[in-house]
């Protein structure tokens, strides 16, 4: 199309020049003629007009043949030669086909000779690079093996919160906390897993320690407790990572799942409580039996002595065992963990889970300050308040209890509020000083002891407004001592529901100016029941991979089959090989599409013939409530930008030109892999043309012919 267009323009210009030249010659002659001679010349020209038209036609054909030969011999071969020369940078094994005039063919042969020499040097350099990469891979494998052996989950992140490294335990732990979905991956944001406020608070605490030490060598670490998705409770420890000038540029997180510990402790508490009560009741019966035996002196002396001794010995032994176990439990509880930073809202959530039961309704009041942090032993404090709630329910008949948390001056106030008659001060003091394990008289853990360990005070307000009774713990808040020097930015994407391949709602000036080499991408492909999305064809497979730091991460993939509502055509089965039997029992598009949306979050989408895939996704917005608003790059359009004189821009043709092996074609994941490798090759070729930012690539693609295709 482009070559023909140039040919037509060139032929028109040449013919116009020839006509103007002939007209100029006749005009020059007419200037030296008399008026009679001019009239005679005009009549002669008019009489032979048919001859002049024939001559003009012959001239046009002659010019056409000459220009066509010129295009075939020089212009087109040189244009293709220029494109092939650029291809050598991406594919050193590529060779140019000699074509056109003799001198052009000679030039092609010379360039092929230079390409062969370049490939020899390239292979030599690649061999050395491979040796260096193998050495680096060995070091990385050692590090990976070390991390794999760690009993803790480990995440390494940069200062922006992007995950740089993680071990298998971390992936398993965070999958558990996100419904089995692959929630972490290289280049993803840790803020999608752990609340940004928790990370920021810990970084501020570390920076305060750094300023306070002023060059000291003590280890810098900060711990906190976080509640993740689906109620998962983890204890996290953060260690900073510094650059060559000792500036904070990242952090290491170790995570420990304490959910089962909390739940197991709760179950053990209930079991010990039950066993203790039952055992003491049994002992009371035994002692009653002893007294009965002693009441009847007519029993033979030997029998009476035997029974009395056995019962008395066993009862004493059982009492000692129970008291020893309860004492050991309280001792373990008291040293369960050190005081750690915890967000107050997470502490309230933990209390609601720990205390709630059918006989006592526990709620969170409207006065919970989500920004307030505490330094607490979350385990001991929840056990103590759970004991207080049990006393309120069992002895005071309280059926509804509300928790509040707010700041007053320099203290944090944790309040328990309930309705009913005020408690006597003696009753409350008895509860505060009683061992948390009922009946363990020498228990080391009481409510007062827990409050004292936290450096707090308790205030009882029996006559508060509204008829409510309040029990208030005044605790010291945990505050960041200094602002973080390096701000963390994590802006959410706006959600819109209109479809435009080049003017995406998630487009921004900031991301437009980002270098293509610095962006993270999700390369994806779909397989469908047919080629008409507007006519009811459906997606039956989605495959995707991520590109981070210029590497295609094939181990971080998304590959799902989807059961359609309609039927598959024989033509589509012949293309992708997916049958009805393979799709039977697979999840629906309403299940899979939100998963893919989370997988592709915060990345630029890349696809081949992206308008086709995006049209399917756009049609599904109303049904699934999922909108893909991020920028989109299309390798079909980028190929036209790079190779405007090539007639074929299929994925196979592009891969062949760029030296990308074609494996797994016409499967969603296989096509995504090929598209990803092609795109990585294209970025270097785009840079040769001065296209280095996302905006450059989008604007160049928008000017191509295929950009006007609509489905």
XYZ file of C-alpha atoms in Angstrom:
711
model
C 0.000 0.000 0.000
C 2.730 2.482 0.937
C 4.945 1.562 -2.051
C 2.020 2.000 -4.451
C 1.153 5.315 -2.928
C 4.691 6.580 -3.344
C 4.774 5.276 -6.903
C 1.602 7.169 -7.830
C 2.799 10.407 -6.286
C 6.184 10.102 -7.977
C 4.682 9.318 -11.377
C 2.286 12.262 -11.136
C 5.102 14.648 -10.246
C 7.339 13.420 -13.089
C 4.561 13.689 -15.654
C 3.659 17.175 -14.452
C 7.312 18.238 -14.761
C 7.499 16.915 -18.333
C 4.277 18.684 -19.318
C 5.479 21.924 -17.764
C 8.811 21.590 -19.583
C 7.118 21.163 -23.001
C 4.770 24.045 -22.249
C 7.759 26.230 -21.326
C 9.480 25.392 -24.635
C 6.409 26.345 -26.665
C 6.036 29.514 -24.598
C 9.653 30.504 -25.315
C 9.162 30.039 -29.066
C 5.890 31.995 -29.081
C 7.518 35.023 -27.512
C 9.655 35.557 -30.691
C 6.696 35.114 -33.120
C 4.342 37.654 -34.585
C 0.650 37.584 -33.829
C -0.103 35.852 -37.162
C 2.529 33.190 -36.475
C 1.077 32.568 -32.995
C -2.413 32.077 -34.481
C -1.007 29.667 -37.063
C 0.831 27.692 -34.329
C -2.317 27.502 -32.198
C -4.347 26.177 -35.148
C -1.672 23.554 -35.902
C -1.701 22.423 -32.264
C -5.480 22.173 -32.162
C -5.629 20.262 -35.451
C -3.170 17.680 -34.065
C -4.619 17.443 -30.528
C -5.193 13.690 -30.853
C -1.520 13.278 -31.686
C -0.493 15.317 -28.626
C -2.764 13.225 -26.368
C -1.238 10.037 -27.761
C 2.255 11.396 -27.236
C 1.361 12.400 -23.663
C -0.017 8.917 -23.003
C 3.111 7.323 -24.388
C 5.188 9.649 -22.232
C 3.126 8.662 -19.159
C 3.641 4.960 -19.846
C 7.345 5.489 -20.472
C 7.716 7.398 -17.233
C 5.710 4.722 -15.415
C 7.864 1.880 -16.660
C 11.013 3.814 -15.887
C 9.843 4.785 -12.402
C 8.703 1.231 -11.673
C 12.098 -0.072 -12.657
C 13.696 2.551 -10.438
C 11.489 1.529 -7.489
C 12.117 -2.157 -8.088
C 15.826 -1.719 -8.572
C 16.617 0.900 -5.936
C 13.926 2.509 -3.770
C 12.069 -0.560 -2.423
C 15.188 -2.755 -2.005
C 16.984 0.067 -0.191
C 13.973 0.643 2.133
C 13.842 -3.067 2.980
C 17.619 -3.107 3.310
C 17.351 -0.305 5.882
C 14.779 -2.260 7.903
C 16.829 -5.461 7.678
C 19.919 -3.584 8.852
C 18.050 -2.440 11.989
C 16.923 -6.057 12.534
C 20.557 -7.126 12.904
C 20.684 -5.427 16.310
C 17.846 -7.603 17.607
C 18.696 -10.770 15.653
C 22.410 -11.098 14.764
C 21.668 -14.272 12.809
C 19.418 -12.451 10.385
C 20.697 -12.145 6.788
C 19.447 -9.819 4.057
C 18.190 -11.221 0.769
C 19.980 -9.645 -2.239
C 17.476 -7.951 -4.553
C 17.142 -4.971 -6.872
C 19.876 -3.499 -9.096
C 23.360 -4.970 -9.295
C 25.026 -2.333 -7.113
C 22.284 -2.760 -4.501
C 22.835 -6.515 -4.493
C 26.565 -5.938 -4.079
C 25.854 -3.624 -1.162
C 23.611 -6.306 0.378
C 26.367 -8.895 0.100
C 28.819 -6.523 1.766
C 26.353 -5.901 4.602
C 25.820 -9.649 5.010
C 29.591 -10.072 5.298
C 29.682 -7.372 7.951
C 26.732 -9.049 9.696
C 28.597 -12.357 9.760
C 31.600 -10.658 11.332
C 29.314 -8.891 13.784
C 27.631 -12.182 14.694
C 31.013 -13.771 15.391
C 31.851 -10.946 17.786
C 28.337 -11.048 19.207
C 28.549 -14.790 19.868
C 31.915 -14.312 21.564
C 30.492 -11.602 23.803
C 27.375 -13.696 24.484
C 29.553 -16.617 25.530
C 31.348 -14.419 28.037
C 28.038 -13.008 29.228
C 26.707 -16.540 29.657
C 29.714 -17.451 31.766
C 29.142 -14.397 33.942
C 25.424 -15.165 34.138
C 26.111 -18.729 35.188
C 28.368 -17.497 37.960
C 25.702 -15.013 39.017
C 23.036 -17.723 38.799
C 25.091 -19.918 41.109
C 25.222 -17.117 43.664
C 21.503 -16.526 43.286
C 20.817 -20.244 43.657
C 22.829 -20.279 46.864
C 20.800 -17.344 48.143
C 17.562 -18.982 47.011
C 18.535 -22.243 48.740
C 19.347 -20.332 51.908
C 16.025 -18.494 51.825
C 14.168 -21.720 51.080
C 15.611 -23.284 54.233
C 14.532 -20.401 56.432
C 11.651 -21.207 58.760
C 10.255 -17.692 58.290
C 8.595 -16.068 55.307
C 10.890 -13.465 53.760
C 10.121 -10.529 51.461
C 12.763 -8.126 50.114
C 11.361 -4.818 48.834
C 12.680 -1.517 47.550
C 11.724 1.789 49.155
C 8.675 2.112 46.869
C 7.359 -1.197 48.186
C 7.999 -3.249 45.027
C 8.883 -6.860 45.795
C 12.417 -7.734 44.659
C 12.782 -11.191 46.192
C 10.667 -13.651 48.148
C 10.886 -17.253 49.283
C 8.446 -20.128 48.912
C 7.192 -19.812 52.477
C 6.227 -16.188 51.868
C 4.274 -17.114 48.746
C 2.426 -19.895 50.552
C 1.676 -17.734 53.581
C 0.327 -14.810 51.579
C -1.624 -17.091 49.255
C -3.352 -18.471 52.341
C -4.239 -14.930 53.357
C -5.666 -14.091 49.927
C -7.903 -17.017 49.143
C -5.227 -19.001 47.290
C -4.679 -16.255 44.728
C -1.086 -15.575 43.661
C -0.875 -12.295 45.572
C 2.869 -11.657 45.409
C 5.395 -11.621 42.604
C 8.504 -9.816 41.448
C 7.744 -6.173 40.773
C 4.383 -6.248 42.537
C 3.603 -3.930 45.391
C 3.790 -5.262 48.930
C 1.022 -2.789 49.764
C -1.402 -5.140 48.016
C -0.712 -7.637 50.810
C 0.199 -5.569 53.886
C -1.406 -2.231 54.603
C 0.754 0.701 53.494
C 0.289 2.420 56.864
C 1.925 -0.500 58.691
C 4.962 -0.437 56.394
C 5.286 3.341 56.587
C 5.046 3.299 60.389
C 7.780 0.664 60.662
C 10.063 2.594 58.282
C 9.585 5.739 60.339
C 10.482 3.852 63.513
C 13.638 2.484 61.872
C 14.613 5.949 60.684
C 14.147 7.281 64.194
C 16.407 4.524 65.525
C 18.948 5.428 62.837
C 18.975 9.112 63.839
C 19.093 8.200 67.519
C 22.071 5.866 67.130
C 24.028 8.421 65.055
C 26.429 5.920 63.548
C 26.026 3.173 66.113
C 26.347 -0.493 65.191
C 23.299 -1.845 66.988
C 20.940 -3.746 64.652
C 18.026 -1.709 63.361
C 14.748 -3.618 63.437
C 11.081 -2.869 63.979
C 8.303 -5.334 64.721
C 4.567 -5.076 64.302
C 1.484 -7.275 64.179
C -0.769 -7.145 61.118
C -4.137 -8.620 60.244
C -4.219 -9.695 56.602
C -7.038 -10.833 54.359
C -9.364 -13.587 55.597
C -8.397 -12.909 59.223
C -4.794 -14.076 58.932
C -2.678 -12.653 61.783
C 1.074 -12.299 61.230
C 3.938 -10.994 63.314
C 6.315 -9.008 61.105
C 9.872 -7.830 61.664
C 11.422 -5.263 59.351
C 15.135 -4.728 58.772
C 16.382 -1.851 56.596
C 18.506 -2.110 53.441
C 20.978 0.700 52.723
C 22.727 1.762 49.537
C 26.420 2.566 49.091
C 26.048 5.959 50.801
C 24.062 4.470 53.699
C 20.762 5.906 52.538
C 17.627 3.857 53.178
C 16.561 2.331 49.849
C 14.679 -0.824 50.813
C 13.731 -3.252 53.555
C 13.489 -6.936 54.415
C 10.313 -8.285 55.985
C 10.143 -11.563 57.882
C 6.628 -12.783 58.542
C 5.426 -15.347 61.069
C 1.895 -16.706 60.999
C 0.541 -16.515 64.544
C -3.099 -17.142 63.629
C -3.012 -20.762 64.715
C -1.160 -19.853 67.900
C -3.865 -17.387 68.862
C -6.634 -19.818 68.003
C -4.859 -22.729 69.698
C -4.279 -20.654 72.823
C -7.942 -19.729 72.881
C -8.960 -23.361 72.562
C -6.450 -24.393 75.232
C -7.724 -21.703 77.566
C -11.256 -22.965 77.195
C -10.108 -26.565 77.683
C -8.063 -25.808 80.788
C -10.926 -23.794 82.190
C -13.314 -26.661 81.625
C -10.933 -29.316 82.956
C -10.178 -27.246 86.020
C -13.821 -26.733 86.895
C -14.713 -30.379 86.293
C -11.736 -31.644 88.241
C -12.465 -29.438 91.200
C -16.058 -30.612 91.232
C -14.846 -34.192 91.203
C -12.453 -33.482 94.040
C -15.275 -31.971 96.044
C -17.235 -35.203 95.625
C -14.218 -37.269 96.617
C -13.736 -35.219 99.739
C -17.403 -35.614 100.523
C -16.978 -39.357 100.224
C -14.014 -39.228 102.569
C -16.069 -37.334 105.083
C -18.877 -39.883 104.734
C -16.497 -42.750 105.355
C -15.096 -41.014 108.380
C -18.649 -40.415 109.645
C -19.283 -44.169 109.963
C -16.833 -45.524 112.464
C -18.335 -49.041 112.261
C -16.411 -49.618 109.000
C -13.516 -51.947 109.577
C -10.351 -50.118 110.467
C -8.285 -51.602 107.650
C -10.824 -50.724 104.986
C -11.353 -47.282 106.358
C -7.668 -46.570 106.466
C -7.139 -47.964 102.949
C -9.938 -45.955 101.306
C -9.168 -42.837 103.238
C -5.510 -42.928 102.300
C -6.140 -43.613 98.616
C -8.775 -40.924 98.219
C -6.816 -38.366 100.165
C -3.568 -39.090 98.301
C -5.171 -39.021 94.854
C -7.095 -35.842 95.547
C -3.980 -34.051 96.753
C -1.963 -35.258 93.757
C -4.658 -34.128 91.329
C -4.886 -30.728 92.957
C -1.134 -30.295 92.714
C -1.111 -31.287 89.033
C -3.868 -28.883 88.136
C -2.282 -26.004 90.006
C 1.118 -26.751 88.501
C -0.313 -26.848 84.968
C -2.231 -23.620 85.482
C 0.834 -21.921 86.933
C 2.966 -23.069 84.014
C 0.352 -21.833 81.549
C 0.270 -18.394 83.172
C 4.066 -18.247 83.246
C 4.239 -19.090 79.548
C 1.535 -16.567 78.795
C 3.358 -13.830 80.684
C 6.480 -14.331 78.587
C 4.635 -15.101 75.374
C 5.964 -12.140 73.457
C 7.532 -8.750 73.914
C 5.737 -5.481 73.457
C 5.393 -4.746 69.752
C 3.884 -2.008 67.652
C 0.329 -2.749 66.661
C -2.326 -0.610 65.066
C -5.198 -0.062 67.470
C -7.809 -1.049 64.896
C -6.052 -4.424 64.451
C -6.066 -4.937 68.230
C -9.817 -4.270 68.343
C -10.351 -6.742 65.485
C -8.337 -9.348 67.391
C -10.419 -8.763 70.524
C -13.644 -9.194 68.580
C -12.447 -12.548 67.264
C -11.191 -13.700 70.661
C -14.143 -12.703 72.832
C -17.210 -13.109 70.648
C -19.568 -15.972 71.578
C -23.315 -16.676 71.366
C -24.054 -15.430 74.879
C -22.062 -12.181 74.592
C -22.339 -9.891 71.581
C -19.127 -7.909 71.095
C -19.011 -4.903 68.751
C -16.655 -2.137 67.695
C -17.882 1.343 68.586
C -17.787 4.494 66.471
C -14.848 5.876 68.449
C -12.128 3.590 67.065
C -9.269 5.779 65.839
C -7.791 3.957 62.833
C -4.607 6.069 62.975
C -3.736 5.218 66.578
C -0.847 2.840 67.284
C -0.056 1.005 70.521
C 2.958 -0.836 71.885
C 1.420 -3.953 73.379
C 1.743 -7.619 74.127
C -1.258 -8.449 71.982
C -1.544 -11.994 73.316
C -1.501 -11.169 77.037
C -3.745 -8.126 76.627
C -6.381 -10.025 74.667
C -6.330 -12.844 77.245
C -6.784 -10.362 80.078
C -9.652 -8.505 78.432
C -11.251 -11.799 77.402
C -11.199 -12.826 81.062
C -12.825 -9.534 82.046
C -15.510 -10.036 79.389
C -16.130 -13.539 80.707
C -16.628 -12.163 84.212
C -19.007 -9.495 82.940
C -21.061 -12.069 81.081
C -21.007 -14.737 83.781
C -21.370 -12.735 86.984
C -22.886 -9.410 85.899
C -25.214 -10.796 83.205
C -23.858 -8.473 80.484
C -25.070 -9.542 77.025
C -23.596 -6.804 74.833
C -20.128 -5.279 75.035
C -18.629 -2.515 72.892
C -14.966 -1.563 72.399
C -13.726 1.934 71.645
C -10.269 3.398 71.087
C -9.351 7.064 70.923
C -6.622 9.521 71.790
C -6.951 11.910 74.726
C -3.957 14.143 75.297
C -0.845 12.010 75.232
C -2.615 8.743 76.079
C -4.609 6.140 74.202
C -7.923 5.197 75.820
C -9.155 1.650 75.270
C -12.744 1.504 76.548
C -15.153 -1.317 77.307
C -18.759 -0.101 77.395
C -21.868 -2.026 78.471
C -25.365 -1.379 79.768
C -26.683 -2.462 83.143
C -26.311 -1.844 86.823
C -22.922 -0.479 87.925
C -20.506 -2.936 89.461
C -19.307 -2.553 92.997
C -15.727 -1.429 93.377
C -14.938 -4.531 95.439
C -16.201 -6.831 92.662
C -14.123 -5.047 90.051
C -10.998 -5.111 92.188
C -11.502 -8.828 92.801
C -11.643 -9.415 89.052
C -8.553 -7.294 88.457
C -6.475 -9.190 91.015
C -7.804 -12.669 90.332
C -5.653 -15.057 88.292
C -6.805 -15.288 84.708
C -6.917 -19.074 85.154
C -9.792 -19.738 87.530
C -8.701 -21.472 90.734
C -4.944 -20.989 90.280
C -4.317 -19.057 93.440
C -0.620 -18.511 92.764
C -1.026 -17.473 89.137
C 1.461 -14.851 87.973
C -0.891 -13.309 85.397
C -3.726 -11.004 86.432
C -5.509 -8.141 84.729
C -3.674 -5.667 86.959
C -0.343 -7.315 86.131
C -1.004 -7.034 82.407
C -1.981 -3.366 82.745
C 1.114 -2.646 84.835
C 3.338 -4.404 82.299
C 2.028 -2.021 79.637
C 2.677 0.986 81.896
C -1.030 1.817 81.903
C -3.808 2.648 84.326
C -7.412 1.473 84.627
C -10.324 3.830 85.342
C -13.864 2.698 86.175
C -16.723 5.057 85.213
C -20.000 3.666 86.657
C -22.092 6.806 86.012
C -21.157 7.782 82.469
C -23.612 9.568 80.200
C -26.371 7.638 78.449
C -26.672 5.074 81.233
C -23.642 3.149 79.956
C -20.952 1.754 82.216
C -17.354 2.202 81.073
C -14.088 0.517 81.968
C -11.171 2.452 80.501
C -7.563 1.391 80.044
C -5.180 4.310 79.589
C -2.180 3.080 77.569
C 0.821 4.744 76.019
C 0.513 5.164 72.266
C 3.365 4.265 69.957
C 4.245 7.288 67.851
C 6.688 7.706 64.952
C 9.461 9.983 66.162
C 10.323 11.493 62.796
C 8.888 11.771 59.344
C 10.205 9.432 56.679
C 12.682 11.211 54.425
C 11.842 9.073 51.397
C 8.100 9.331 50.679
C 6.269 6.259 49.481
C 3.809 6.821 46.658
C 1.148 4.344 45.704
C -1.742 5.842 43.846
C -4.732 3.754 43.045
C -6.049 3.612 39.543
C -9.340 5.351 38.726
C -12.057 3.076 37.438
C -13.969 4.058 34.351
C -16.094 1.996 31.999
C -15.486 3.473 28.572
C -13.260 1.739 26.018
C -10.482 3.413 24.050
C -7.262 1.694 23.097
C -5.178 4.895 22.939
C -6.768 7.207 25.505
C -7.104 5.013 28.567
C -8.687 6.339 31.780
C -5.651 5.134 33.727
C -3.311 7.142 31.519
C -1.466 9.936 33.293
C 1.250 12.413 32.429
C 3.568 10.687 34.880
C 3.239 7.213 33.374
C 3.304 8.678 29.847
C 6.796 10.017 30.477
C 8.023 6.708 31.909
C 10.706 4.926 29.903
C 9.568 1.708 28.259
C 12.545 -0.039 29.856
C 11.402 0.949 33.361
C 7.762 -0.113 33.204
C 6.244 -3.409 34.325
C 4.004 -5.182 31.830
C 1.383 -7.921 31.735
C 1.535 -9.702 28.375
C -1.701 -11.568 27.757
C -3.721 -13.409 25.166
C -7.194 -14.901 24.989
C -8.743 -17.827 23.150
C -12.400 -17.447 22.209
C -15.352 -19.380 20.811
C -15.219 -17.239 17.666
C -14.083 -13.970 16.145
C -17.193 -11.839 16.712
C -17.312 -10.431 20.262
C -20.368 -8.303 19.508
C -22.218 -11.359 18.158
C -21.962 -13.306 21.410
C -18.619 -15.110 21.141
C -17.000 -15.726 24.538
C -13.556 -16.002 26.105
C -12.630 -19.600 26.949
C -8.994 -19.149 27.989
C -6.758 -16.380 29.370
C -2.984 -16.690 29.535
C -0.612 -14.017 30.819
C 2.920 -13.395 32.069
C 4.692 -10.436 33.612
C 7.663 -8.448 32.333
C 9.689 -6.825 35.127
C 13.050 -5.083 34.653
C 13.243 -6.212 31.035
C 12.781 -9.911 31.906
C 9.891 -12.166 30.972
C 8.986 -13.985 34.207
C 7.616 -17.260 32.918
C 7.288 -18.705 36.434
C 4.846 -15.923 37.337
C 2.087 -16.843 34.946
C -1.693 -16.732 34.805
C -3.332 -19.591 32.887
C -7.051 -20.286 33.200
C -9.666 -22.190 31.192
C -13.213 -20.818 31.316
C -16.475 -22.660 30.752
C -18.605 -20.701 28.253
C -22.370 -20.488 28.238
C -22.524 -21.074 24.478
C -20.981 -23.682 22.201
C -17.648 -23.926 20.414
C -17.511 -23.789 16.650
C -15.591 -26.434 14.727
C -13.442 -23.680 13.206
C -12.339 -22.359 16.601
C -11.590 -25.877 17.914
C -9.406 -26.460 14.853
C -7.405 -23.319 15.718
C -6.857 -23.592 19.479
C -7.594 -27.276 20.116
C -9.771 -26.554 23.154
C -12.789 -28.876 23.276
C -16.045 -28.926 25.223
C -14.706 -31.747 27.399
C -11.720 -29.637 28.438
C -13.975 -26.741 29.475
C -16.598 -28.760 31.330
C -16.460 -27.969 35.050
C -14.071 -25.022 34.645
C -14.849 -21.717 36.458
C -17.005 -19.051 34.837
C -15.773 -15.768 33.399
C -17.280 -13.985 36.429
C -14.795 -15.895 38.611
C -11.710 -15.768 36.397
C -11.810 -12.156 35.184
C -11.462 -10.548 38.665
C -8.480 -12.849 39.299
C -6.850 -11.726 36.059
C -7.612 -8.108 36.955
C -5.669 -8.490 40.209
C -2.827 -10.277 38.393
C -2.472 -7.376 35.910
C -2.849 -4.575 38.455
C -0.370 -1.678 38.246
C 1.109 -2.822 34.921
C 0.847 -1.858 31.249
C -1.104 -4.396 29.195
C 0.596 -5.841 26.100
C -1.095 -8.030 23.476
C -0.925 -8.837 19.779
C -3.963 -7.376 18.008
C -4.959 -5.929 21.374
C -8.121 -4.256 20.062
C -9.661 -7.704 19.602
C -8.919 -8.863 23.168
C -9.805 -5.515 24.727
C -13.173 -5.513 22.962
C -14.033 -8.827 24.641
C -12.966 -7.437 28.033
C -14.925 -4.228 27.475
C -18.125 -6.164 26.704
C -17.715 -8.094 29.979
C -17.479 -4.968 32.174
C -21.199 -4.768 32.912
C -21.441 -8.488 33.680
C -18.366 -8.828 35.901
C -17.944 -5.312 37.277
C -14.264 -5.433 36.269
C -12.736 -2.688 34.097
C -9.210 -2.726 32.682
C -8.220 0.950 32.599
C -4.432 0.736 32.366
C -2.479 1.686 29.219
C -2.318 -0.855 26.384
C 0.442 -1.533 23.836
C -0.189 -3.614 20.714
C 2.666 -5.540 19.063
C 0.708 -5.567 15.797
C 0.773 -1.763 15.660
C 4.329 -1.514 16.949
C 5.444 -3.848 14.151
C 3.999 -1.394 11.627
C 5.903 1.388 13.352
C 9.177 -0.552 13.150
C 8.701 -2.187 9.718
C 6.382 0.038 7.648
C 7.478 -1.572 4.378
C 6.734 -5.150 5.428
C 3.465 -6.576 4.139
C 3.009 -9.260 6.827
C 2.496 -8.403 10.500
C 1.128 -11.648 11.926
C 2.672 -12.867 15.175
C 4.451 -15.662 13.294
C 5.890 -13.230 10.713
C 7.104 -10.799 13.372
C 8.626 -13.608 15.448
C 10.386 -14.921 12.352
C 11.865 -11.509 11.564
C 13.077 -11.027 15.123
C 14.454 -14.545 15.571
C 11.957 -15.546 18.283
C 11.217 -19.301 18.367
C 7.505 -20.030 18.046
C 6.367 -22.547 20.655
C 2.890 -23.197 21.970
C 1.080 -21.100 19.372
C -2.712 -20.868 19.534
C -2.806 -21.483 23.258
C -3.411 -18.401 25.354
C -0.294 -18.838 27.488
C 1.854 -19.925 24.527
C 0.849 -16.875 22.499
C 1.473 -14.660 25.515
C 5.027 -16.050 25.841
C 5.774 -15.429 22.152
C 4.228 -11.954 22.344
C 6.322 -11.137 25.412
C 9.580 -12.200 23.763
C 8.655 -10.266 20.602
C 7.843 -7.164 22.656
C 11.199 -7.266 24.449
C 12.966 -7.378 21.053
C 10.790 -4.510 19.815
C 11.707 -2.155 22.635
C 15.289 -1.992 21.403
C 14.164 -1.384 17.809
C 11.785 1.338 18.988
C 14.671 3.015 20.817
C 16.594 3.093 17.507
C 13.744 5.214 16.137
C 13.765 7.559 19.129
C 10.660 5.948 20.694
C 11.682 5.526 24.318
C 8.684 6.508 26.478
C 5.205 5.088 26.778
C 3.777 8.248 25.226
C 6.116 7.927 22.236
C 4.994 4.344 21.660
C 1.282 5.100 21.985
C 1.395 8.104 19.646
C 3.443 6.236 17.037
C 1.070 3.242 17.149
C -1.970 5.510 16.813
C -0.704 6.776 13.453
C -0.542 3.309 11.862
C -3.094 1.908 9.439
C -4.204 -0.988 11.634
C -5.027 1.377 14.494
C -8.269 2.254 12.691
C -9.616 -1.307 12.787
C -12.757 -1.675 14.908
C -14.473 -4.861 16.065
